[in-house]
PDB file of C-alpha atoms in Angstrom:
ATOM      1  CA  SER R1085       8.221  22.996 -10.892  1.00 87.00           C
ATOM      2  CA  GLN R1086       8.909  21.636  -7.446  1.00 87.00           C
ATOM      3  CA  THR R1087      12.367  21.596  -5.915  1.00 92.00           C
ATOM      4  CA  ILE R1088      13.768  20.329  -2.645  1.00 96.00           C
ATOM      5  CA  HIS R1089      16.845  21.709  -0.939  1.00 95.00           C
ATOM      6  CA  GLN R1090      18.915  20.222   1.837  1.00 96.00           C
ATOM      7  CA  TRP R1091      21.854  21.742   3.636  1.00 93.00           C
ATOM      8  CA  PRO R1092      24.562  21.432   4.459  1.00 93.00           C
ATOM      9  CA  ALA R1093      25.785  18.886   1.914  1.00 93.00           C
ATOM     10  CA  THR R1094      28.456  17.583   4.272  1.00 95.00           C
ATOM     11  CA  LEU R1095      28.982  18.011   7.990  1.00 96.00           C
ATOM     12  CA  VAL R1096      31.636  16.825  10.418  1.00 97.00           C
ATOM     13  CA  GLN R1097      30.672  17.043  14.071  1.00 96.00           C
ATOM     14  CA  PRO R1098      32.253  15.873  17.345  1.00 97.00           C
ATOM     15  CA  VAL R1099      30.490  13.375  19.574  1.00 97.00           C
ATOM     16  CA  GLY R1100      28.181  15.124  22.015  1.00 96.00           C
ATOM     17  CA  SER R1101      27.610  18.194  19.866  1.00 97.00           C
ATOM     18  CA  PRO R1102      24.152  19.328  18.696  1.00 97.00           C
ATOM     19  CA  LEU R1103      22.783  18.902  15.191  1.00 96.00           C
ATOM     20  CA  SER R1104      20.424  20.795  12.935  1.00 96.00           C
ATOM     21  CA  LEU R1105      19.789  19.749   9.331  1.00 96.00           C
ATOM     22  CA  GLU R1106      17.341  21.720   7.260  1.00 96.00           C
ATOM     23  CA  CYS R1107      15.158  20.814   4.321  1.00 97.00           C
ATOM     24  CA  THR R1108      12.884  23.096   2.328  1.00 97.00           C
ATOM     25  CA  VAL R1109      10.532  22.431  -0.543  1.00 97.00           C
ATOM     26  CA  GLU R1110       9.483  24.939  -3.181  1.00 95.00           C
ATOM     27  CA  GLY R1111       6.685  24.932  -5.712  1.00 94.00           C
ATOM     28  CA  THR R1112       4.091  22.959  -3.778  1.00 93.00           C
ATOM     29  CA  SER R1113       1.836  23.397  -0.770  1.00 92.00           C
ATOM     30  CA  ASN R1114       0.992  21.092   2.151  1.00 93.00           C
ATOM     31  CA  PRO R1115       3.382  18.326   1.143  1.00 94.00           C
ATOM     32  CA  ASN R1116       4.137  15.198   3.132  1.00 92.00           C
ATOM     33  CA  LEU R1117       7.740  15.450   4.330  1.00 94.00           C
ATOM     34  CA  TYR R1118      10.133  12.670   5.299  1.00 93.00           C
ATOM     35  CA  TRP R1119      13.570  12.159   6.828  1.00 95.00           C
ATOM     36  CA  TYR R1120      15.495   9.007   5.928  1.00 93.00           C
ATOM     37  CA  ARG R1121      18.925   7.737   6.924  1.00 93.00           C
ATOM     38  CA  GLN R1122      21.054   5.661   4.602  1.00 91.00           C
ATOM     39  CA  ALA R1123      23.967   3.693   6.020  1.00 81.00           C
ATOM     40  CA  ALA R1124      26.890   3.010   3.682  1.00 74.00           C
ATOM     41  CA  GLY R1125      25.915   0.407   1.062  1.00 69.00           C
ATOM     42  CA  ARG R1126      22.480  -0.027   2.564  1.00 73.00           C
ATOM     43  CA  GLY R1127      18.889   0.891   1.855  1.00 82.00           C
ATOM     44  CA  LEU R1128      16.930   3.785   3.247  1.00 90.00           C
ATOM     45  CA  GLN R1129      15.512   3.746   6.755  1.00 88.00           C
ATOM     46  CA  LEU R1130      12.597   6.058   7.492  1.00 89.00           C
ATOM     47  CA  LEU R1131      13.203   8.191  10.572  1.00 92.00           C
ATOM     48  CA  PHE R1132      10.320  10.702  10.628  1.00 92.00           C
ATOM     49  CA  TYR R1133       7.430  11.818   8.494  1.00 90.00           C
ATOM     50  CA  SER R1134       5.079  14.775   8.670  1.00 93.00           C
ATOM     51  CA  VAL R1135       1.675  15.403   7.108  1.00 91.00           C
ATOM     52  CA  GLY R1136       1.393  19.010   8.274  1.00 92.00           C
ATOM     53  CA  ILE R1137       2.847  21.824  10.367  1.00 95.00           C
ATOM     54  CA  GLY R1138       3.690  20.597  13.857  1.00 92.00           C
ATOM     55  CA  GLN R1139       2.675  17.015  13.034  1.00 92.00           C
ATOM     56  CA  ILE R1140       5.590  14.604  13.356  1.00 92.00           C
ATOM     57  CA  SER R1141       5.545  10.806  13.433  1.00 89.00           C
ATOM     58  CA  SER R1142       8.621   8.903  14.528  1.00 86.00           C
ATOM     59  CA  GLU R1143       9.389   5.528  13.012  1.00 80.00           C
ATOM     60  CA  VAL R1144      12.239   4.344  15.219  1.00 77.00           C
ATOM     61  CA  PRO R1145      13.374   5.308  18.710  1.00 70.00           C
ATOM     62  CA  GLN R1146      16.643   7.168  18.483  1.00 80.00           C
ATOM     63  CA  ASN R1147      18.763  10.104  19.445  1.00 88.00           C
ATOM     64  CA  LEU R1148      17.160  12.372  16.850  1.00 94.00           C
ATOM     65  CA  SER R1149      14.067  14.555  16.651  1.00 95.00           C
ATOM     66  CA  ALA R1150      12.268  16.375  13.858  1.00 96.00           C
ATOM     67  CA  SER R1151      10.224  19.536  13.626  1.00 96.00           C
ATOM     68  CA  ARG R1152       8.119  21.243  10.991  1.00 97.00           C
ATOM     69  CA  PRO R1153       7.827  24.919  11.895  1.00 96.00           C
ATOM     70  CA  GLN R1154       6.518  25.939   8.475  1.00 95.00           C
ATOM     71  CA  ASP R1155       4.564  24.180   5.738  1.00 96.00           C
ATOM     72  CA  ARG R1156       7.569  23.529   3.520  1.00 96.00           C
ATOM     73  CA  GLN R1157      10.341  23.344   6.108  1.00 97.00           C
ATOM     74  CA  PHE R1158      11.492  20.185   7.843  1.00 97.00           C
ATOM     75  CA  ILE R1159      14.305  20.124  10.408  1.00 97.00           C
ATOM     76  CA  LEU R1160      16.234  17.175  11.824  1.00 97.00           C
ATOM     77  CA  SER R1161      17.884  17.782  15.184  1.00 96.00           C
ATOM     78  CA  SER R1162      19.842  16.220  17.972  1.00 96.00           C
ATOM     79  CA  LYS R1163      20.914  17.611  21.329  1.00 95.00           C
ATOM     80  CA  LYS R1164      23.951  15.322  21.655  1.00 96.00           C
ATOM     81  CA  LEU R1165      25.289  13.360  18.699  1.00 95.00           C
ATOM     82  CA  LEU R1166      26.495   9.772  19.014  1.00 94.00           C
ATOM     83  CA  LEU R1167      29.027   7.977  16.830  1.00 93.00           C
ATOM     84  CA  SER R1168      26.177   5.804  15.548  1.00 90.00           C
ATOM     85  CA  ASP R1169      24.448   8.897  14.138  1.00 92.00           C
ATOM     86  CA  SER R1170      26.934   9.006  11.254  1.00 92.00           C
ATOM     87  CA  GLY R1171      25.327   8.449   7.867  1.00 92.00           C
ATOM     88  CA  PHE R1172      23.707   9.966   4.824  1.00 94.00           C
ATOM     89  CA  TYR R1173      20.512  11.839   5.687  1.00 96.00           C
ATOM     90  CA  LEU R1174      17.898  12.337   3.026  1.00 96.00           C
ATOM     91  CA  CYS R1175      14.827  14.526   3.019  1.00 97.00           C
ATOM     92  CA  ALA R1176      11.909  13.757   0.718  1.00 95.00           C
ATOM     93  CA  TRP R1177       8.508  15.182  -0.124  1.00 95.00           C
ATOM     94  CA  SER R1178       5.348  13.893  -1.722  1.00 92.00           C
ATOM     95  CA  VAL R1179       1.933  15.175  -2.625  1.00 90.00           C
ATOM     96  CA  GLN R1180      -0.725  14.311  -0.062  1.00 83.00           C
ATOM     97  CA  GLY R1181      -2.658  11.163  -0.843  1.00 74.00           C
ATOM     98  CA  ALA R1182      -2.085   7.495  -1.432  1.00 69.00           C
ATOM     99  CA  ARG R1183       0.268   6.090  -4.058  1.00 77.00           C
ATOM    100  CA  GLN R1184       2.149   9.303  -4.637  1.00 82.00           C
ATOM    101  CA  PRO R1185       5.844   9.239  -5.517  1.00 88.00           C
ATOM    102  CA  GLN R1186       8.405  10.622  -3.110  1.00 91.00           C
ATOM    103  CA  HIS R1187      11.051  13.007  -4.363  1.00 94.00           C
ATOM    104  CA  PHE R1188      14.400  13.198  -2.628  1.00 96.00           C
ATOM    105  CA  GLY R1189      16.909  15.924  -1.975  1.00 96.00           C
ATOM    106  CA  ASP R1190      20.627  15.363  -2.483  1.00 94.00           C
ATOM    107  CA  GLY R1191      21.251  14.558   1.156  1.00 95.00           C
ATOM    108  CA  THR R1192      23.628  15.526   3.934  1.00 96.00           C
ATOM    109  CA  ARG R1193      26.612  13.341   4.674  1.00 95.00           C
ATOM    110  CA  LEU R1194      27.154  13.471   8.433  1.00 95.00           C
ATOM    111  CA  SER R1195      30.383  12.243   9.992  1.00 95.00           C
ATOM    112  CA  ILE R1196      30.754  12.045  13.749  1.00 95.00           C
ATOM    113  CA  LEU R1197      34.274  12.107  15.181  1.00 94.00           C
TER     114      LEU R1197
ATOM    115  CA  GLY T1213       4.804  -4.108   8.667  1.00 74.00           C
ATOM    116  CA  GLU T1214       6.026  -4.311   5.108  1.00 81.00           C
ATOM    117  CA  ASN T1215       9.295  -6.106   4.270  1.00 88.00           C
ATOM    118  CA  VAL T1216      10.993  -5.717   0.877  1.00 93.00           C
ATOM    119  CA  GLU T1217      13.815  -7.958  -0.343  1.00 95.00           C
ATOM    120  CA  GLN T1218      15.881  -7.051  -3.411  1.00 97.00           C
ATOM    121  CA  HIS T1219      18.187  -9.199  -5.569  1.00 97.00           C
ATOM    122  CA  PRO T1220      20.886  -9.224  -6.715  1.00 97.00           C
ATOM    123  CA  SER T1221      22.955  -6.897  -4.571  1.00 95.00           C
ATOM    124  CA  THR T1222      25.413  -6.352  -7.430  1.00 97.00           C
ATOM    125  CA  LEU T1223      24.972  -6.817 -11.160  1.00 98.00           C
ATOM    126  CA  SER T1224      27.514  -6.385 -13.932  1.00 98.00           C
ATOM    127  CA  VAL T1225      26.464  -6.407 -17.585  1.00 97.00           C
ATOM    128  CA  GLN T1226      28.036  -5.541 -20.896  1.00 97.00           C
ATOM    129  CA  GLU T1227      26.895  -2.392 -22.662  1.00 97.00           C
ATOM    130  CA  GLY T1228      23.898  -3.194 -24.822  1.00 97.00           C
ATOM    131  CA  ASP T1229      22.779  -6.159 -22.726  1.00 97.00           C
ATOM    132  CA  SER T1230      19.651  -6.198 -20.563  1.00 98.00           C
ATOM    133  CA  ALA T1231      19.586  -5.952 -16.771  1.00 98.00           C
ATOM    134  CA  VAL T1232      16.894  -7.323 -14.483  1.00 98.00           C
ATOM    135  CA  ILE T1233      16.476  -6.534 -10.792  1.00 98.00           C
ATOM    136  CA  LYS T1234      13.893  -8.346  -8.702  1.00 98.00           C
ATOM    137  CA  CYS T1235      12.069  -7.473  -5.491  1.00 98.00           C
ATOM    138  CA  THR T1236       9.610  -9.310  -3.284  1.00 97.00           C
ATOM    139  CA  TYR T1237       7.294  -7.790  -0.719  1.00 95.00           C
ATOM    140  CA  SER T1238       5.416  -9.198   2.243  1.00 92.00           C
ATOM    141  CA  ASP T1239       2.256  -7.092   2.585  1.00 88.00           C
ATOM    142  CA  SER T1240      -0.308  -8.408   0.132  1.00 87.00           C
ATOM    143  CA  ALA T1241      -2.224  -5.127   0.478  1.00 85.00           C
ATOM    144  CA  SER T1242       0.681  -3.021  -0.839  1.00 88.00           C
ATOM    145  CA  ASN T1243      -0.501  -0.919  -3.747  1.00 87.00           C
ATOM    146  CA  TYR T1244       2.365   1.244  -5.003  1.00 91.00           C
ATOM    147  CA  PHE T1245       5.841   0.226  -6.178  1.00 95.00           C
ATOM    148  CA  PRO T1246       8.410   2.839  -7.249  1.00 95.00           C
ATOM    149  CA  TRP T1247      11.960   2.336  -8.458  1.00 97.00           C
ATOM    150  CA  TYR T1248      14.767   4.770  -7.746  1.00 97.00           C
ATOM    151  CA  LYS T1249      18.216   5.317  -9.241  1.00 97.00           C
ATOM    152  CA  GLN T1250      20.913   6.707  -6.981  1.00 95.00           C
ATOM    153  CA  GLU T1251      24.186   8.044  -8.286  1.00 94.00           C
ATOM    154  CA  LEU T1252      27.197   8.542  -6.055  1.00 89.00           C
ATOM    155  CA  GLY T1253      26.737  11.378  -3.595  1.00 86.00           C
ATOM    156  CA  LYS T1254      23.208  12.144  -4.766  1.00 90.00           C
ATOM    157  CA  GLY T1255      19.714  11.479  -3.528  1.00 93.00           C
ATOM    158  CA  PRO T1256      17.604   8.735  -5.140  1.00 95.00           C
ATOM    159  CA  GLN T1257      15.762   9.782  -8.293  1.00 96.00           C
ATOM    160  CA  LEU T1258      12.442   8.236  -9.244  1.00 95.00           C
ATOM    161  CA  ILE T1259      12.752   6.462 -12.591  1.00 97.00           C
ATOM    162  CA  ILE T1260       9.490   4.545 -12.870  1.00 96.00           C
ATOM    163  CA  ASP T1261       6.621   3.410 -10.672  1.00 95.00           C
ATOM    164  CA  ILE T1262       3.691   1.043 -10.924  1.00 93.00           C
ATOM    165  CA  ARG T1263       0.387   0.809  -9.100  1.00 89.00           C
ATOM    166  CA  SER T1264      -1.299  -2.392  -8.070  1.00 81.00           C
ATOM    167  CA  ASN T1265      -4.015  -2.200 -10.723  1.00 82.00           C
ATOM    168  CA  VAL T1266      -1.417  -2.492 -13.497  1.00 81.00           C
ATOM    169  CA  GLY T1267       0.725  -5.526 -14.410  1.00 90.00           C
ATOM    170  CA  GLU T1268       3.366  -3.826 -16.534  1.00 93.00           C
ATOM    171  CA  LYS T1269       4.570  -0.334 -17.346  1.00 93.00           C
ATOM    172  CA  LYS T1270       7.194   0.774 -19.827  1.00 95.00           C
ATOM    173  CA  ASP T1271       9.093   4.016 -20.369  1.00 94.00           C
ATOM    174  CA  GLN T1272      11.576   3.836 -23.252  1.00 95.00           C
ATOM    175  CA  ARG T1273      14.332   1.405 -22.176  1.00 97.00           C
ATOM    176  CA  ILE T1274      12.915   0.865 -18.707  1.00 98.00           C
ATOM    177  CA  ALA T1275      10.018  -1.406 -17.775  1.00 97.00           C
ATOM    178  CA  VAL T1276       8.552  -2.676 -14.531  1.00 97.00           C
ATOM    179  CA  THR T1277       6.400  -5.778 -14.072  1.00 97.00           C
ATOM    180  CA  LEU T1278       4.232  -6.623 -11.090  1.00 96.00           C
ATOM    181  CA  ASN T1279       2.956 -10.049 -10.043  1.00 95.00           C
ATOM    182  CA  LYS T1280       0.542  -9.477  -7.179  1.00 92.00           C
ATOM    183  CA  THR T1281      -0.161 -13.171  -6.675  1.00 93.00           C
ATOM    184  CA  ALA T1282       3.498 -13.971  -6.121  1.00 94.00           C
ATOM    185  CA  LYS T1283       4.132 -10.587  -4.462  1.00 95.00           C
ATOM    186  CA  HIS T1284       7.099  -9.670  -6.581  1.00 95.00           C
ATOM    187  CA  PHE T1285       7.998  -6.927  -9.018  1.00 97.00           C
ATOM    188  CA  SER T1286      10.949  -6.446 -11.337  1.00 98.00           C
ATOM    189  CA  LEU T1287      12.843  -3.696 -13.104  1.00 98.00           C
ATOM    190  CA  HIS T1288      14.010  -4.366 -16.661  1.00 98.00           C
ATOM    191  CA  ILE T1289      16.559  -2.153 -18.405  1.00 98.00           C
ATOM    192  CA  THR T1290      17.201  -2.916 -22.073  1.00 97.00           C
ATOM    193  CA  GLU T1291      20.107  -1.777 -24.230  1.00 97.00           C
ATOM    194  CA  THR T1292      22.095  -0.752 -21.181  1.00 98.00           C
ATOM    195  CA  GLN T1293      24.489   2.169 -21.400  1.00 97.00           C
ATOM    196  CA  PRO T1294      27.420   3.152 -19.145  1.00 96.00           C
ATOM    197  CA  GLU T1295      25.339   6.010 -17.732  1.00 96.00           C
ATOM    198  CA  ASP T1296      22.894   3.426 -16.369  1.00 97.00           C
ATOM    199  CA  SER T1297      25.578   2.485 -13.835  1.00 97.00           C
ATOM    200  CA  ALA T1298      24.234   3.382 -10.387  1.00 97.00           C
ATOM    201  CA  VAL T1299      22.527   1.863  -7.354  1.00 96.00           C
ATOM    202  CA  TYR T1300      18.873   0.988  -7.917  1.00 97.00           C
ATOM    203  CA  PHE T1301      16.301   0.700  -5.130  1.00 96.00           C
ATOM    204  CA  CYS T1302      12.856  -0.799  -5.213  1.00 97.00           C
ATOM    205  CA  ALA T1303      10.200   0.205  -2.705  1.00 94.00           C
ATOM    206  CA  ALA T1304       6.681  -0.705  -1.699  1.00 93.00           C
ATOM    207  CA  ARG T1305       3.925   1.175   0.054  1.00 88.00           C
ATOM    208  CA  GLY T1306       1.783  -0.876   2.395  1.00 73.00           C
ATOM    209  CA  MET T1307      -1.742  -0.154   3.502  1.00 64.00           C
ATOM    210  CA  ASP T1308      -0.971   0.750   7.090  1.00 60.00           C
ATOM    211  CA  THR T1309      -2.953   3.982   7.282  1.00 47.00           C
ATOM    212  CA  GLY T1310      -0.807   5.279  10.088  1.00 50.00           C
ATOM    213  CA  ARG T1311       2.283   5.172   7.961  1.00 56.00           C
ATOM    214  CA  ARG T1312       2.464   7.096   4.723  1.00 62.00           C
ATOM    215  CA  ALA T1313       6.011   6.220   3.760  1.00 70.00           C
ATOM    216  CA  LEU T1314       7.756   3.609   1.647  1.00 85.00           C
ATOM    217  CA  THR T1315       9.687   0.498   2.619  1.00 88.00           C
ATOM    218  CA  PHE T1316      12.853   0.191   0.545  1.00 91.00           C
ATOM    219  CA  GLY T1317      14.866  -2.764  -0.630  1.00 94.00           C
ATOM    220  CA  SER T1318      18.570  -2.889   0.175  1.00 93.00           C
ATOM    221  CA  GLY T1319      19.657  -1.796  -3.305  1.00 95.00           C
ATOM    222  CA  THR T1320      21.375  -3.234  -6.388  1.00 97.00           C
ATOM    223  CA  ARG T1321      24.650  -1.831  -7.639  1.00 96.00           C
ATOM    224  CA  LEU T1322      24.527  -2.011 -11.434  1.00 98.00           C
ATOM    225  CA  GLN T1323      27.760  -1.732 -13.377  1.00 98.00           C
ATOM    226  CA  VAL T1324      27.543  -1.445 -17.157  1.00 97.00           C
ATOM    227  CA  GLN T1325      30.860  -2.349 -18.779  1.00 95.00           C
ATOM    228  CA  PRO T1326      31.612  -0.412 -21.990  1.00 92.00           C
TER     229      PRO T1326
END
């Protein structure tokens, strides 16, 4: 069966520090991968998605970037964090193709001080 | 792009009663509509989904209906139990070929009172 792992589960970082959140998927090949951010009490906002190694599409301009160095690895990064980057970050995967469900990891809660 | 609105934002029911959550979408070409349940501190879990060629789908106590003409879809939970308490999100996938992701509603916090 397929599983998705995100780490760390929680992270507290000072303003201006760098960020690296990692997501890996097991049990499937060539998945679509996604990064979402969820503000407190709000819905999910898509940040990035990837259909293959090295292929990244950005949904909103922001202080973050994403990379996919391996087929089942997706990384969310920042060079200098802002207070507004605080939130709950979720990684998801889906099988390639239309109308396929997305499956989420358990997220990383990021607090910027 | 797609816009999804979800109502109500909070819903409280007595154990054993039914709960209904409604969503509307803007892109008439949208063809896939999943529902997710999110418990505190966890990622959303897919509970049921429906595709545009189907009007209704049921899985035990959970059902989803889709009205393509009116561009709305609903989640129905019957015989609610305390463990159904969570935040529920609807989502829709539009036909923009450059975008393979979902647009989510803002969520409904369901509280089932024992």
